[in-house]
């Protein structure tokens, strides 16, 4: 049985006060979730400590950062290291989100450094892959995703890989209201799992692979019903506790 995970990426949204209220609303209603579903919230860096205090000893929601530095420590003004995140404490770090790749020049090479530091700090990476529209339209999507996997995840030791959560996020579906069909999601998720199995064998059977891209309460059940879809990475809809929890309640 693979883990079921629904993670909310708040991006650069909410004040600390709003973020704390959002987490309190989630905690308030979490009891109604299907058992075995892990919720994760990923607020901005500034919110991590206050949100961690609200979460306290609870197992869920887990706490994620949206990024971390590719260096361990030192003179890197404005950066936040993986070990600092571990000291919050955070449990997870989103890495390789398409916005980081597109706007901040994060390459697979940089992401490999980041993921190693995240693993060395005892945190679990949520590693994002996905193609842009032109790549899908020119039938390059499998090639693009396989390079992202080969150049980063396939370079890890099996023990590190065991901690990884993958998020397939077709870039054309992020924040656009366009969602991949459940067939498109399943096709890519199955491809990702079999590609990872070439390096990691049976271990890939246990890797959670989340779908991201305009996932909302009205389409989550259909997408989550697919055999290789183990949950979602949710952007816009994670900013409303009701929508986020409705998505998390969509597993059959
Ligand atoms: C995301 O940015 O990870 C995402 C999936 O965003 P949205 O749900 O808003 O498309």
mmCIF file of C-alpha atoms and ligand atoms in Angstrom:
data_model
loop_
_atom_site.group_PDB
_atom_site.id
_atom_site.type_symbol
_atom_site.label_atom_id
_atom_site.label_comp_id
_atom_site.label_asym_id
_atom_site.label_seq_id
_atom_site.Cartn_x
_atom_site.Cartn_y
_atom_site.Cartn_z
ATOM 1 C CA UNK A 1 0.000 0.000 0.000
ATOM 2 C CA UNK A 2 1.567 3.329 -1.064
ATOM 3 C CA UNK A 3 1.251 6.481 1.031
ATOM 4 C CA UNK A 4 -1.543 8.862 0.002
ATOM 5 C CA UNK A 5 -0.426 12.473 0.236
ATOM 6 C CA UNK A 6 -2.080 15.810 -0.416
ATOM 7 C CA UNK A 7 0.332 18.744 -0.172
ATOM 8 C CA UNK A 8 -0.596 22.424 -0.343
ATOM 9 C CA UNK A 9 1.899 24.787 -1.944
ATOM 10 C CA UNK A 10 0.931 28.253 -0.737
ATOM 11 C CA UNK A 11 3.572 29.913 -2.934
ATOM 12 C CA UNK A 12 4.087 33.619 -2.061
ATOM 13 C CA UNK A 13 0.641 34.079 -0.540
ATOM 14 C CA UNK A 14 -0.817 34.984 2.893
ATOM 15 C CA UNK A 15 0.391 37.148 5.736
ATOM 16 C CA UNK A 16 1.602 35.279 8.822
ATOM 17 C CA UNK A 17 -1.732 35.958 10.495
ATOM 18 C CA UNK A 18 -3.673 34.580 7.483
ATOM 19 C CA UNK A 19 -1.388 31.573 7.239
ATOM 20 C CA UNK A 20 -1.867 30.739 10.921
ATOM 21 C CA UNK A 21 -5.646 30.976 10.504
ATOM 22 C CA UNK A 22 -5.521 28.697 7.467
ATOM 23 C CA UNK A 23 -3.595 26.067 9.410
ATOM 24 C CA UNK A 24 -5.939 26.360 12.390
ATOM 25 C CA UNK A 25 -8.912 25.828 10.043
ATOM 26 C CA UNK A 26 -7.207 22.758 8.548
ATOM 27 C CA UNK A 27 -6.385 21.317 11.983
ATOM 28 C CA UNK A 28 -9.963 21.943 13.099
ATOM 29 C CA UNK A 29 -11.447 19.819 10.325
ATOM 30 C CA UNK A 30 -8.735 17.238 9.835
ATOM 31 C CA UNK A 31 -10.596 14.545 11.771
ATOM 32 C CA UNK A 32 -12.942 14.018 8.843
ATOM 33 C CA UNK A 33 -10.185 12.863 6.497
ATOM 34 C CA UNK A 34 -10.041 9.302 5.173
ATOM 35 C CA UNK A 35 -7.509 7.386 7.274
ATOM 36 C CA UNK A 36 -4.079 6.906 5.775
ATOM 37 C CA UNK A 37 -4.017 10.273 4.012
ATOM 38 C CA UNK A 38 -1.091 12.545 4.918
ATOM 39 C CA UNK A 39 -1.657 16.266 4.561
ATOM 40 C CA UNK A 40 1.279 18.615 4.087
ATOM 41 C CA UNK A 41 1.273 22.412 4.086
ATOM 42 C CA UNK A 42 4.058 24.427 2.454
ATOM 43 C CA UNK A 43 3.866 28.058 3.623
ATOM 44 C CA UNK A 44 6.480 30.733 2.842
ATOM 45 C CA UNK A 45 9.723 30.616 4.887
ATOM 46 C CA UNK A 46 8.603 33.430 7.212
ATOM 47 C CA UNK A 47 5.579 31.385 8.308
ATOM 48 C CA UNK A 48 7.323 28.106 9.053
ATOM 49 C CA UNK A 49 8.103 28.655 12.758
ATOM 50 C CA UNK A 50 4.708 30.075 13.749
ATOM 51 C CA UNK A 51 2.942 27.362 11.752
ATOM 52 C CA UNK A 52 5.177 24.655 13.292
ATOM 53 C CA UNK A 53 4.178 25.899 16.755
ATOM 54 C CA UNK A 54 0.491 25.550 15.851
ATOM 55 C CA UNK A 55 0.994 22.055 14.467
ATOM 56 C CA UNK A 56 2.888 21.046 17.624
ATOM 57 C CA UNK A 57 3.210 17.281 18.035
ATOM 58 C CA UNK A 58 0.520 16.398 15.500
ATOM 59 C CA UNK A 59 1.562 13.967 12.764
ATOM 60 C CA UNK A 60 -0.558 15.750 10.198
ATOM 61 C CA UNK A 61 -0.437 18.248 8.630
ATOM 62 C CA UNK A 62 3.235 17.807 7.923
ATOM 63 C CA UNK A 63 5.227 20.955 7.269
ATOM 64 C CA UNK A 64 7.153 21.649 4.072
ATOM 65 C CA UNK A 65 9.327 24.474 2.809
ATOM 66 C CA UNK A 66 8.968 25.536 -0.824
ATOM 67 C CA UNK A 67 12.691 25.618 -1.568
ATOM 68 C CA UNK A 68 16.129 25.562 0.048
ATOM 69 C CA UNK A 69 19.695 26.563 -0.731
ATOM 70 C CA UNK A 70 22.083 24.458 -2.789
ATOM 71 C CA UNK A 71 24.833 25.179 -0.255
ATOM 72 C CA UNK A 72 25.291 23.894 3.256
ATOM 73 C CA UNK A 73 25.995 27.188 5.090
ATOM 74 C CA UNK A 74 28.061 30.366 4.911
ATOM 75 C CA UNK A 75 28.138 33.598 2.931
ATOM 76 C CA UNK A 76 25.037 33.123 0.778
ATOM 77 C CA UNK A 77 22.948 36.177 1.625
ATOM 78 C CA UNK A 78 19.224 35.601 1.544
ATOM 79 C CA UNK A 79 19.406 31.828 1.336
ATOM 80 C CA UNK A 80 17.907 29.265 3.724
ATOM 81 C CA UNK A 81 19.675 25.941 4.182
ATOM 82 C CA UNK A 82 18.185 22.478 4.487
ATOM 83 C CA UNK A 83 19.612 22.079 7.985
ATOM 84 C CA UNK A 84 17.943 25.351 9.063
ATOM 85 C CA UNK A 85 14.649 23.932 7.798
ATOM 86 C CA UNK A 86 15.225 20.734 9.727
ATOM 87 C CA UNK A 87 15.686 22.837 12.871
ATOM 88 C CA UNK A 88 12.232 24.498 12.515
ATOM 89 C CA UNK A 89 11.312 21.525 12.409
ATOM 90 C CA UNK A 90 10.087 20.936 8.850
ATOM 91 C CA UNK A 91 9.590 17.452 7.482
ATOM 92 C CA UNK A 92 9.630 18.130 3.747
ATOM 93 C CA UNK A 93 11.025 20.467 1.089
ATOM 94 C CA UNK A 94 9.479 21.059 -2.337
ATOM 95 C CA UNK A 95 12.250 21.094 -4.937
ATOM 96 C CA UNK A 96 12.253 21.774 -8.655
ATOM 97 C CA UNK A 97 8.874 23.466 -8.865
ATOM 98 C CA UNK A 98 8.432 24.749 -12.413
ATOM 99 C CA UNK A 99 8.288 28.347 -11.142
ATOM 100 C CA UNK A 100 11.730 27.891 -9.565
ATOM 101 C CA UNK A 101 13.046 26.284 -12.733
ATOM 102 C CA UNK A 102 11.583 28.991 -15.002
ATOM 103 C CA UNK A 103 12.054 32.196 -12.959
ATOM 104 C CA UNK A 104 15.146 31.387 -10.883
ATOM 105 C CA UNK A 105 17.150 29.307 -13.321
ATOM 106 C CA UNK A 106 17.149 26.113 -11.274
ATOM 107 C CA UNK A 107 18.756 23.416 -13.377
ATOM 108 C CA UNK A 108 18.804 19.687 -12.735
ATOM 109 C CA UNK A 109 22.426 20.099 -11.646
ATOM 110 C CA UNK A 110 21.479 22.624 -8.947
ATOM 111 C CA UNK A 111 18.520 20.479 -7.927
ATOM 112 C CA UNK A 112 20.755 17.466 -7.436
ATOM 113 C CA UNK A 113 22.850 19.491 -4.961
ATOM 114 C CA UNK A 114 19.708 20.633 -3.172
ATOM 115 C CA UNK A 115 18.176 17.190 -2.944
ATOM 116 C CA UNK A 116 21.362 15.721 -1.479
ATOM 117 C CA UNK A 117 21.417 18.417 1.217
ATOM 118 C CA UNK A 118 17.730 17.891 1.965
ATOM 119 C CA UNK A 119 18.269 14.159 2.397
ATOM 120 C CA UNK A 120 21.403 14.700 4.494
ATOM 121 C CA UNK A 121 19.324 16.883 6.840
ATOM 122 C CA UNK A 122 16.775 14.111 7.309
ATOM 123 C CA UNK A 123 14.040 15.852 5.326
ATOM 124 C CA UNK A 124 11.920 14.372 2.545
ATOM 125 C CA UNK A 125 12.046 16.057 -0.855
ATOM 126 C CA UNK A 126 8.902 16.579 -2.922
ATOM 127 C CA UNK A 127 10.592 16.620 -6.299
ATOM 128 C CA UNK A 128 8.628 18.238 -9.140
ATOM 129 C CA UNK A 129 8.872 17.256 -12.789
ATOM 130 C CA UNK A 130 6.785 18.234 -15.794
ATOM 131 C CA UNK A 131 6.748 19.527 -19.325
ATOM 132 C CA UNK A 132 5.700 22.864 -20.800
ATOM 133 C CA UNK A 133 2.924 23.081 -23.384
ATOM 134 C CA UNK A 134 5.203 23.184 -26.449
ATOM 135 C CA UNK A 135 6.957 20.045 -25.233
ATOM 136 C CA UNK A 136 3.681 18.171 -24.890
ATOM 137 C CA UNK A 137 2.438 19.413 -28.237
ATOM 138 C CA UNK A 138 5.616 18.237 -29.929
ATOM 139 C CA UNK A 139 5.363 14.891 -28.149
ATOM 140 C CA UNK A 140 8.521 15.526 -26.118
ATOM 141 C CA UNK A 141 6.899 15.189 -22.693
ATOM 142 C CA UNK A 142 8.264 11.720 -21.855
ATOM 143 C CA UNK A 143 11.745 12.768 -22.912
ATOM 144 C CA UNK A 144 11.650 15.955 -20.807
ATOM 145 C CA UNK A 145 10.393 14.168 -17.703
ATOM 146 C CA UNK A 146 12.873 11.319 -18.107
ATOM 147 C CA UNK A 147 15.804 13.787 -18.228
ATOM 148 C CA UNK A 148 14.535 15.485 -15.061
ATOM 149 C CA UNK A 149 14.378 12.084 -13.355
ATOM 150 C CA UNK A 150 17.652 10.748 -14.759
ATOM 151 C CA UNK A 151 19.717 13.822 -13.910
ATOM 152 C CA UNK A 152 18.443 14.156 -10.355
ATOM 153 C CA UNK A 153 16.615 11.216 -8.762
ATOM 154 C CA UNK A 154 18.516 8.470 -10.570
ATOM 155 C CA UNK A 155 21.771 9.911 -9.150
ATOM 156 C CA UNK A 156 20.680 9.175 -5.566
ATOM 157 C CA UNK A 157 21.587 6.190 -3.429
ATOM 158 C CA UNK A 158 18.654 3.801 -2.863
ATOM 159 C CA UNK A 159 18.369 4.877 0.807
ATOM 160 C CA UNK A 160 17.952 8.507 -0.265
ATOM 161 C CA UNK A 161 15.562 7.618 -3.061
ATOM 162 C CA UNK A 162 13.364 5.814 -0.522
ATOM 163 C CA UNK A 163 12.560 9.207 1.045
ATOM 164 C CA UNK A 164 11.523 10.868 -2.212
ATOM 165 C CA UNK A 165 8.018 11.993 -3.127
ATOM 166 C CA UNK A 166 7.601 12.824 -6.816
ATOM 167 C CA UNK A 167 5.134 15.417 -8.099
ATOM 168 C CA UNK A 168 4.199 15.333 -11.775
ATOM 169 C CA UNK A 169 3.089 18.840 -12.677
ATOM 170 C CA UNK A 170 2.432 19.517 -16.349
ATOM 171 C CA UNK A 171 3.436 23.195 -16.484
ATOM 172 C CA UNK A 172 0.556 24.010 -18.860
ATOM 173 C CA UNK A 173 -1.879 22.948 -16.130
ATOM 174 C CA UNK A 174 -0.390 24.975 -13.247
ATOM 175 C CA UNK A 175 -2.595 27.890 -12.268
ATOM 176 C CA UNK A 176 -4.266 27.878 -15.682
ATOM 177 C CA UNK A 177 -7.515 26.096 -14.820
ATOM 178 C CA UNK A 178 -6.549 23.456 -17.423
ATOM 179 C CA UNK A 179 -6.132 20.026 -15.872
ATOM 180 C CA UNK A 180 -4.512 16.981 -17.399
ATOM 181 C CA UNK A 181 -7.173 14.352 -18.018
ATOM 182 C CA UNK A 182 -7.032 11.443 -15.620
ATOM 183 C CA UNK A 183 -5.784 9.314 -18.541
ATOM 184 C CA UNK A 184 -2.948 11.761 -19.263
ATOM 185 C CA UNK A 185 -2.025 11.807 -15.573
ATOM 186 C CA UNK A 186 -2.094 8.006 -15.275
ATOM 187 C CA UNK A 187 -0.052 7.580 -18.465
ATOM 188 C CA UNK A 188 2.714 9.876 -17.171
ATOM 189 C CA UNK A 189 2.638 8.540 -13.614
ATOM 190 C CA UNK A 190 2.983 4.957 -14.870
ATOM 191 C CA UNK A 191 5.840 6.096 -17.119
ATOM 192 C CA UNK A 192 7.602 7.787 -14.181
ATOM 193 C CA UNK A 193 7.259 4.686 -12.008
ATOM 194 C CA UNK A 194 8.590 2.347 -14.688
ATOM 195 C CA UNK A 195 11.439 4.748 -15.523
ATOM 196 C CA UNK A 196 12.456 4.886 -11.843
ATOM 197 C CA UNK A 197 12.185 1.096 -11.618
ATOM 198 C CA UNK A 198 14.955 0.808 -14.236
ATOM 199 C CA UNK A 199 17.339 2.290 -11.638
ATOM 200 C CA UNK A 200 15.727 1.403 -8.321
ATOM 201 C CA UNK A 201 13.827 -1.796 -9.114
ATOM 202 C CA UNK A 202 10.926 -2.686 -6.840
ATOM 203 C CA UNK A 203 11.586 0.343 -4.637
ATOM 204 C CA UNK A 204 9.782 2.466 -7.246
ATOM 205 C CA UNK A 205 6.569 0.617 -6.387
ATOM 206 C CA UNK A 206 6.544 2.417 -3.030
ATOM 207 C CA UNK A 207 7.335 5.908 -4.334
ATOM 208 C CA UNK A 208 4.395 8.283 -3.908
ATOM 209 C CA UNK A 209 3.744 10.140 -7.172
ATOM 210 C CA UNK A 210 1.483 13.171 -6.786
ATOM 211 C CA UNK A 211 -0.344 15.036 -9.541
ATOM 212 C CA UNK A 212 -0.267 18.840 -9.638
ATOM 213 C CA UNK A 213 -1.959 21.311 -11.955
ATOM 214 C CA UNK A 214 -5.322 22.991 -11.303
ATOM 215 C CA UNK A 215 -6.450 20.176 -9.041
ATOM 216 C CA UNK A 216 -9.675 21.131 -7.254
ATOM 217 C CA UNK A 217 -12.527 19.475 -5.359
ATOM 218 C CA UNK A 218 -14.460 18.893 -8.609
ATOM 219 C CA UNK A 219 -11.715 16.933 -10.384
ATOM 220 C CA UNK A 220 -9.637 15.390 -7.581
ATOM 221 C CA UNK A 221 -11.641 12.164 -7.206
ATOM 222 C CA UNK A 222 -11.295 11.353 -10.903
ATOM 223 C CA UNK A 223 -7.544 11.991 -10.925
ATOM 224 C CA UNK A 224 -6.906 10.228 -7.590
ATOM 225 C CA UNK A 225 -8.814 7.148 -8.789
ATOM 226 C CA UNK A 226 -5.957 6.311 -11.163
ATOM 227 C CA UNK A 227 -3.739 3.443 -9.992
ATOM 228 C CA UNK A 228 -0.431 5.328 -10.174
ATOM 229 C CA UNK A 229 -1.715 8.636 -8.785
ATOM 230 C CA UNK A 230 -1.027 8.754 -5.051
ATOM 231 C CA UNK A 231 -2.364 12.205 -4.292
ATOM 232 C CA UNK A 232 -1.827 15.801 -5.265
ATOM 233 C CA UNK A 233 0.368 18.870 -5.004
ATOM 234 C CA UNK A 234 -2.168 21.653 -4.799
ATOM 235 C CA UNK A 235 -1.519 25.341 -5.480
ATOM 236 C CA UNK A 236 -4.452 27.770 -5.627
ATOM 237 C CA UNK A 237 -7.005 25.454 -4.021
ATOM 238 C CA UNK A 238 -4.762 24.876 -0.981
ATOM 239 C CA UNK A 239 -5.368 28.456 0.161
ATOM 240 C CA UNK A 240 -8.931 27.617 1.207
ATOM 241 C CA UNK A 241 -9.190 25.081 4.031
ATOM 242 C CA UNK A 242 -12.532 23.745 2.746
ATOM 243 C CA UNK A 243 -11.227 23.147 -0.779
ATOM 244 C CA UNK A 244 -7.952 21.676 0.418
ATOM 245 C CA UNK A 245 -9.716 19.261 2.753
ATOM 246 C CA UNK A 246 -12.323 18.396 0.128
ATOM 247 C CA UNK A 247 -9.473 17.457 -2.227
ATOM 248 C CA UNK A 248 -7.851 15.380 0.514
ATOM 249 C CA UNK A 249 -11.205 13.703 1.103
ATOM 250 C CA UNK A 250 -11.432 12.637 -2.542
ATOM 251 C CA UNK A 251 -9.670 9.282 -2.258
ATOM 252 C CA UNK A 252 -12.051 6.389 -2.868
HETATM 253 C C1 LIG B 1 1.481 24.204 -8.175
HETATM 254 O O1 LIG B 1 1.937 25.317 -8.377
HETATM 255 O O2 LIG B 1 2.193 23.324 -7.658
HETATM 256 C C2 LIG B 1 0.099 23.951 -8.571
HETATM 257 C C3 LIG B 1 -0.265 22.712 -8.757
HETATM 258 O O3 LIG B 1 -0.693 25.044 -8.725
HETATM 259 P P1 LIG B 1 -2.272 25.062 -9.082
HETATM 260 O O4 LIG B 1 -2.926 23.986 -8.253
HETATM 261 O O5 LIG B 1 -2.731 26.428 -8.696
HETATM 262 O O6 LIG B 1 -2.388 24.779 -10.545
#
